[in-house]
Amino acid sequence: MSPEFKTEVDNVTSLWGYISSPFAQRVIATAILFFGVWVINRAIESAIDRIANERRIDINKRTIYQLIAKIIRYILYVIAFTFMLEIFNISIAPLLAIGSAVGVAVGLGAQEVVRDTISGFLILTENQYVIGDVVKIEDSVGEVVEVTLLSTILRNGLTGEVITIPNGEIKVIVNYSKEYMNAYVDIPMPYEMSTDSIISTLQDIVAPMNYEGALTPVEVIGIVDFAQSAIKVRVSVKTEAGKNYEIERRMRKDIKNALDEKGIAMPYNTQTVHLKQ
């Protein structure tokens, strides 16, 4: 037997002896365990993505499914870690005691995170609003651009500001994008006209009005206020969600032009100044 061949045989024997050792078997078992957990997690994530794409699930439900996948992933890794300790004959009792103490400390410091997460989960599951909706949350108004478990992000349509609101602080939500909205305009009319004349004049003006996004004909609701210098009459129309502000702007323009054509001036506050000589 040549020295080189004998050396190779010795190396193989040594390697086999190492692999056959209890420690190496534990390492191999641990590697197989965590590889199996990784494969299961990948399969779950792929299944969720496939289901979401096939069924065209909205972003809120997709976020919930991803959250569930993460929870399953962490549970599997915790279970795998526990089995690893058992494989290496390590008692988990001291670790449980330390983990409990750390858990209490983290729990006390993470109360707001837990609150935000729970609130975010409820927002997503109850479908209170979705990306693209125009909402008012507390004192902030804007379009929803992102919803996570911790926060809701709005973009103000006028200023372009991006507003981040922790979900746990959200108490009252006004959603302007649900089903329909009402567009209304209060028109100041002169006291010199009778109320019947005011109503009939405005009815004649709004009768031909037809706007894209309007769900009903424009109608004159009636007198809503006797102001200092004018009688205010409300004109209203039901619109598609998000179209109300645009239609209000167009109604103001069209009604003002129509009144001008009829020679009816909108009244406004005036002030008379008397100078002493």
CSV table of C-alpha atoms in Angstrom, one decimal:
chain,number,residue,atom,x,y,z
A,1,MET,CA,0.0,0.0,0.0
A,2,SER,CA,1.5,3.3,-1.1
A,3,PRO,CA,2.0,6.0,1.6
A,4,GLU,CA,-0.3,8.4,-0.3
A,5,PHE,CA,-3.2,5.9,-0.4
A,6,LYS,CA,-2.7,5.1,3.3
A,7,THR,CA,-2.9,8.8,4.0
A,8,GLU,CA,-6.2,9.1,2.2
A,9,VAL,CA,-7.6,6.1,4.0
A,10,ASP,CA,-6.6,7.6,7.3
A,11,ASN,CA,-8.2,10.9,6.4
A,12,VAL,CA,-11.5,9.2,5.4
A,13,THR,CA,-11.4,7.1,8.6
A,14,SER,CA,-10.8,10.2,10.7
A,15,LEU,CA,-13.6,12.0,9.0
A,16,TRP,CA,-16.0,9.1,9.4
A,17,GLY,CA,-15.0,8.9,13.1
A,18,TYR,CA,-15.8,12.6,13.5
A,19,ILE,CA,-19.1,12.3,11.7
A,20,SER,CA,-19.9,9.3,13.9
A,21,SER,CA,-19.2,11.1,17.1
A,22,PRO,CA,-22.2,12.2,19.2
A,23,PHE,CA,-21.3,15.9,18.9
A,24,ALA,CA,-21.2,15.8,15.1
A,25,GLN,CA,-24.5,13.9,15.0
A,26,ARG,CA,-26.1,16.6,17.1
A,27,VAL,CA,-24.7,19.3,14.8
A,28,ILE,CA,-26.1,17.5,11.7
A,29,ALA,CA,-29.4,16.9,13.4
A,30,THR,CA,-29.6,20.6,14.2
A,31,ALA,CA,-28.7,21.6,10.7
A,32,ILE,CA,-31.4,19.3,9.3
A,33,LEU,CA,-33.9,20.7,11.8
A,34,PHE,CA,-33.4,24.3,10.9
A,35,PHE,CA,-33.2,23.5,7.2
A,36,GLY,CA,-36.6,21.9,7.5
A,37,VAL,CA,-38.0,24.9,9.2
A,38,TRP,CA,-36.6,27.2,6.5
A,39,VAL,CA,-38.2,25.0,3.8
A,40,ILE,CA,-41.6,25.1,5.6
A,41,ASN,CA,-41.5,28.9,5.9
A,42,ARG,CA,-40.6,29.3,2.3
A,43,ALA,CA,-43.5,27.1,1.3
A,44,ILE,CA,-45.9,29.1,3.4
A,45,GLU,CA,-44.8,32.4,2.0
A,46,SER,CA,-45.0,31.1,-1.6
A,47,ALA,CA,-48.5,29.7,-1.0
A,48,ILE,CA,-49.6,33.1,0.5
A,49,ASP,CA,-48.2,35.0,-2.5
A,50,ARG,CA,-49.8,32.6,-5.0
A,51,ILE,CA,-53.2,32.8,-3.3
A,52,ALA,CA,-53.0,36.6,-3.1
A,53,ASN,CA,-52.1,36.9,-6.8
A,54,GLU,CA,-54.7,34.4,-8.0
A,55,ARG,CA,-57.6,35.9,-6.0
A,56,ARG,CA,-56.4,39.5,-6.4
A,57,ILE,CA,-56.5,40.0,-2.6
A,58,ASP,CA,-56.4,43.7,-1.6
A,59,ILE,CA,-53.4,45.1,0.2
A,60,ASN,CA,-55.0,45.0,3.6
A,61,LYS,CA,-55.7,41.3,3.5
A,62,ARG,CA,-52.3,40.6,2.0
A,63,THR,CA,-50.7,42.4,5.0
A,64,ILE,CA,-52.7,40.2,7.4
A,65,TYR,CA,-51.6,37.1,5.6
A,66,GLN,CA,-48.0,38.2,5.7
A,67,LEU,CA,-48.4,38.9,9.4
A,68,ILE,CA,-49.8,35.4,10.0
A,69,ALA,CA,-46.8,33.9,8.0
A,70,LYS,CA,-44.4,35.9,10.2
A,71,ILE,CA,-46.0,34.6,13.4
A,72,ILE,CA,-45.9,31.0,12.1
A,73,ARG,CA,-42.2,31.6,11.2
A,74,TYR,CA,-41.3,32.8,14.7
A,75,ILE,CA,-43.2,30.0,16.3
A,76,LEU,CA,-41.4,27.4,14.2
A,77,TYR,CA,-38.0,28.8,15.0
A,78,VAL,CA,-38.8,28.9,18.7
A,79,ILE,CA,-39.8,25.3,18.5
A,80,ALA,CA,-36.7,24.4,16.5
A,81,PHE,CA,-34.5,26.2,19.1
A,82,THR,CA,-36.2,24.3,21.9
A,83,PHE,CA,-35.5,21.0,20.1
A,84,MET,CA,-31.9,22.1,19.5
A,85,LEU,CA,-31.4,22.5,23.2
A,86,GLU,CA,-32.8,19.1,23.8
A,87,ILE,CA,-30.5,17.6,21.2
A,88,PHE,CA,-27.5,19.1,23.0
A,89,ASN,CA,-28.9,18.0,26.4
A,90,ILE,CA,-29.1,21.6,27.6
A,91,SER,CA,-31.7,22.3,30.3
A,92,ILE,CA,-34.2,25.0,29.2
A,93,ALA,CA,-35.3,25.8,32.8
A,94,PRO,CA,-32.7,28.5,33.4
A,95,LEU,CA,-33.3,30.0,29.9
A,96,LEU,CA,-37.1,30.1,30.6
A,97,ALA,CA,-36.4,32.0,33.8
A,98,ILE,CA,-34.1,34.5,32.0
A,99,GLY,CA,-36.6,34.7,29.1
A,100,SER,CA,-39.5,35.5,31.5
A,101,ALA,CA,-37.5,38.3,33.1
A,102,VAL,CA,-36.5,39.7,29.7
A,103,GLY,CA,-40.1,39.3,28.5
A,104,VAL,CA,-41.5,41.4,31.4
A,105,ALA,CA,-38.9,44.1,30.8
A,106,VAL,CA,-39.5,44.3,27.1
A,107,GLY,CA,-43.3,44.1,27.6
A,108,LEU,CA,-43.2,47.1,29.9
A,109,GLY,CA,-41.2,49.1,27.4
A,110,ALA,CA,-43.1,48.0,24.3
A,111,GLN,CA,-46.7,48.7,25.5
A,112,GLU,CA,-47.2,51.4,22.8
A,113,VAL,CA,-45.8,49.0,20.1
A,114,VAL,CA,-48.3,46.3,21.2
A,115,ARG,CA,-51.1,48.9,21.3
A,116,ASP,CA,-50.3,50.1,17.8
A,117,THR,CA,-50.0,46.6,16.5
A,118,ILE,CA,-53.4,45.5,17.9
A,119,SER,CA,-55.0,48.7,16.5
A,120,GLY,CA,-53.4,48.1,13.1
A,121,PHE,CA,-54.6,44.5,13.0
A,122,LEU,CA,-58.2,45.7,13.7
A,123,ILE,CA,-58.0,48.4,11.0
A,124,LEU,CA,-56.8,45.9,8.5
A,125,THR,CA,-59.3,43.2,9.4
A,126,GLU,CA,-62.3,45.5,9.7
A,127,ASN,CA,-61.4,47.2,6.4
A,128,GLN,CA,-61.9,50.7,7.9
A,129,TYR,CA,-59.9,52.2,5.0
A,130,VAL,CA,-57.6,51.1,2.3
A,131,ILE,CA,-54.8,52.6,0.2
A,132,GLY,CA,-56.3,55.3,-2.0
A,133,ASP,CA,-59.1,56.4,0.4
A,134,VAL,CA,-59.3,60.0,1.4
A,135,VAL,CA,-59.8,60.1,5.2
A,136,LYS,CA,-59.8,62.4,8.1
A,137,ILE,CA,-58.0,60.9,11.2
A,138,GLU,CA,-58.1,63.2,14.2
A,139,ASP,CA,-57.1,66.6,12.8
A,140,SER,CA,-55.3,65.2,9.7
A,141,VAL,CA,-56.9,64.9,6.2
A,142,GLY,CA,-55.3,63.2,3.3
A,143,GLU,CA,-55.1,60.2,1.0
A,144,VAL,CA,-54.0,56.9,2.5
A,145,VAL,CA,-50.7,55.9,0.9
A,146,GLU,CA,-49.7,53.1,3.3
A,147,VAL,CA,-51.2,51.0,6.1
A,148,THR,CA,-48.9,48.9,8.3
A,149,LEU,CA,-49.5,47.2,11.7
A,150,LEU,CA,-47.8,50.1,13.5
A,151,SER,CA,-48.9,53.2,11.6
A,152,THR,CA,-51.1,54.8,8.9
A,153,ILE,CA,-49.4,57.2,6.4
A,154,LEU,CA,-51.4,60.0,4.7
A,155,ARG,CA,-50.5,62.5,2.0
A,156,ASN,CA,-52.2,65.9,2.2
A,157,GLY,CA,-53.6,66.6,-1.2
A,158,LEU,CA,-53.1,70.4,-0.9
A,159,THR,CA,-49.7,70.7,0.6
A,160,GLY,CA,-48.2,67.3,-0.3
A,161,GLU,CA,-47.2,66.7,3.3
A,162,VAL,CA,-46.7,63.1,4.4
A,163,ILE,CA,-48.4,62.4,7.8
A,164,THR,CA,-47.5,59.3,9.8
A,165,ILE,CA,-50.1,58.5,12.5
A,166,PRO,CA,-49.5,55.7,15.0
A,167,ASN,CA,-52.4,53.3,14.8
A,168,GLY,CA,-52.8,53.2,18.6
A,169,GLU,CA,-53.6,57.0,18.6
A,170,ILE,CA,-56.4,56.7,16.1
A,171,LYS,CA,-59.8,57.2,17.8
A,172,VAL,CA,-62.1,58.7,15.2
A,173,ILE,CA,-61.9,58.1,11.4
A,174,VAL,CA,-63.9,59.9,8.8
A,175,ASN,CA,-63.7,58.1,5.4
A,176,TYR,CA,-64.6,60.3,2.4
A,177,SER,CA,-64.3,57.4,0.0
A,178,LYS,CA,-67.0,55.0,1.1
A,179,GLU,CA,-69.8,54.6,-1.5
A,180,TYR,CA,-70.8,58.2,-2.1
A,181,MET,CA,-70.5,61.8,-0.8
A,182,ASN,CA,-72.7,64.8,-0.9
A,183,ALA,CA,-71.5,68.0,-2.7
A,184,TYR,CA,-73.2,71.1,-1.5
A,185,VAL,CA,-72.8,74.9,-2.0
A,186,ASP,CA,-74.5,77.7,0.0
A,187,ILE,CA,-75.4,80.5,-2.3
A,188,PRO,CA,-75.9,84.0,-1.0
A,189,MET,CA,-79.0,85.7,-2.4
A,190,PRO,CA,-80.2,89.3,-2.0
A,191,TYR,CA,-82.8,90.2,0.6
A,192,GLU,CA,-84.5,92.3,-2.1
A,193,MET,CA,-85.8,89.1,-3.8
A,194,SER,CA,-88.7,87.2,-2.3
A,195,THR,CA,-88.0,83.7,-1.0
A,196,ASP,CA,-90.2,82.1,-3.6
A,197,SER,CA,-88.4,84.0,-6.4
A,198,ILE,CA,-85.0,83.0,-5.0
A,199,ILE,CA,-85.9,79.3,-4.9
A,200,SER,CA,-87.5,79.3,-8.4
A,201,THR,CA,-84.5,81.2,-9.9
A,202,LEU,CA,-82.0,78.7,-8.5
A,203,GLN,CA,-84.1,75.7,-9.5
A,204,ASP,CA,-84.1,77.1,-13.1
A,205,ILE,CA,-80.3,77.5,-12.9
A,206,VAL,CA,-79.5,74.1,-11.6
A,207,ALA,CA,-82.0,72.1,-13.7
A,208,PRO,CA,-79.7,71.7,-16.7
A,209,MET,CA,-76.5,71.0,-14.6
A,210,ASN,CA,-75.0,67.6,-15.2
A,211,TYR,CA,-71.6,66.7,-13.9
A,212,GLU,CA,-69.4,63.7,-14.4
A,213,GLY,CA,-69.4,61.8,-11.1
A,214,ALA,CA,-72.8,63.0,-10.0
A,215,LEU,CA,-75.2,60.3,-9.0
A,216,THR,CA,-78.3,62.4,-8.7
A,217,PRO,CA,-79.6,65.6,-10.3
A,218,VAL,CA,-78.5,68.8,-8.7
A,219,GLU,CA,-81.3,70.1,-6.4
A,220,VAL,CA,-82.1,73.2,-4.4
A,221,ILE,CA,-82.4,72.0,-0.7
A,222,GLY,CA,-83.8,75.3,0.6
A,223,ILE,CA,-82.9,78.3,2.8
A,224,VAL,CA,-80.3,77.4,5.4
A,225,ASP,CA,-79.5,80.8,6.9
A,226,PHE,CA,-80.5,84.5,7.1
A,227,ALA,CA,-77.1,86.0,7.2
A,228,GLN,CA,-76.2,89.7,7.9
A,229,SER,CA,-76.2,90.7,4.2
A,230,ALA,CA,-77.7,87.7,2.3
A,231,ILE,CA,-80.2,84.8,2.4
A,232,LYS,CA,-78.2,81.6,2.0
A,233,VAL,CA,-79.7,78.8,0.0
A,234,ARG,CA,-78.2,75.4,-0.2
A,235,VAL,CA,-77.7,73.5,-3.5
A,236,SER,CA,-76.7,69.8,-3.2
A,237,VAL,CA,-76.0,66.7,-5.3
A,238,LYS,CA,-75.0,63.1,-4.4
A,239,THR,CA,-71.6,62.2,-6.0
A,240,GLU,CA,-69.2,59.4,-6.3
A,241,ALA,CA,-66.7,59.1,-3.5
A,242,GLY,CA,-63.9,61.6,-4.0
A,243,LYS,CA,-65.8,63.7,-6.6
A,244,ASN,CA,-67.6,66.0,-4.2
A,245,TYR,CA,-65.0,68.7,-4.0
A,246,GLU,CA,-64.5,69.0,-7.7
A,247,ILE,CA,-68.2,69.2,-8.3
A,248,GLU,CA,-68.6,71.8,-5.6
A,249,ARG,CA,-66.0,74.0,-7.4
A,250,ARG,CA,-67.8,73.6,-10.7
A,251,MET,CA,-71.2,74.4,-9.2
A,252,ARG,CA,-70.0,77.6,-7.6
A,253,LYS,CA,-68.6,78.7,-11.0
A,254,ASP,CA,-71.6,77.8,-13.0
A,255,ILE,CA,-74.1,79.3,-10.5
A,256,LYS,CA,-72.2,82.6,-10.3
A,257,ASN,CA,-72.1,82.8,-14.1
A,258,ALA,CA,-75.8,82.1,-14.4
A,259,LEU,CA,-76.7,84.7,-11.8
A,260,ASP,CA,-74.5,87.3,-13.6
A,261,GLU,CA,-76.4,86.5,-16.8
A,262,LYS,CA,-79.7,87.1,-15.0
A,263,GLY,CA,-78.4,90.4,-13.6
A,264,ILE,CA,-78.6,89.2,-10.0
A,265,ALA,CA,-75.6,90.3,-8.0
A,266,MET,CA,-74.5,88.2,-5.0
A,267,PRO,CA,-74.6,90.4,-1.9
A,268,TYR,CA,-71.7,90.9,0.3
A,269,ASN,CA,-70.9,92.8,3.5
A,270,THR,CA,-70.4,96.5,3.2
A,271,GLN,CA,-69.3,99.1,5.6
A,272,THR,CA,-70.2,102.8,5.6
A,273,VAL,CA,-67.7,105.2,7.0
A,274,HIS,CA,-68.8,108.7,8.1
A,275,LEU,CA,-66.1,111.3,8.3
A,276,LYS,CA,-66.5,114.2,10.6
A,277,GLN,CA,-65.5,117.6,9.2
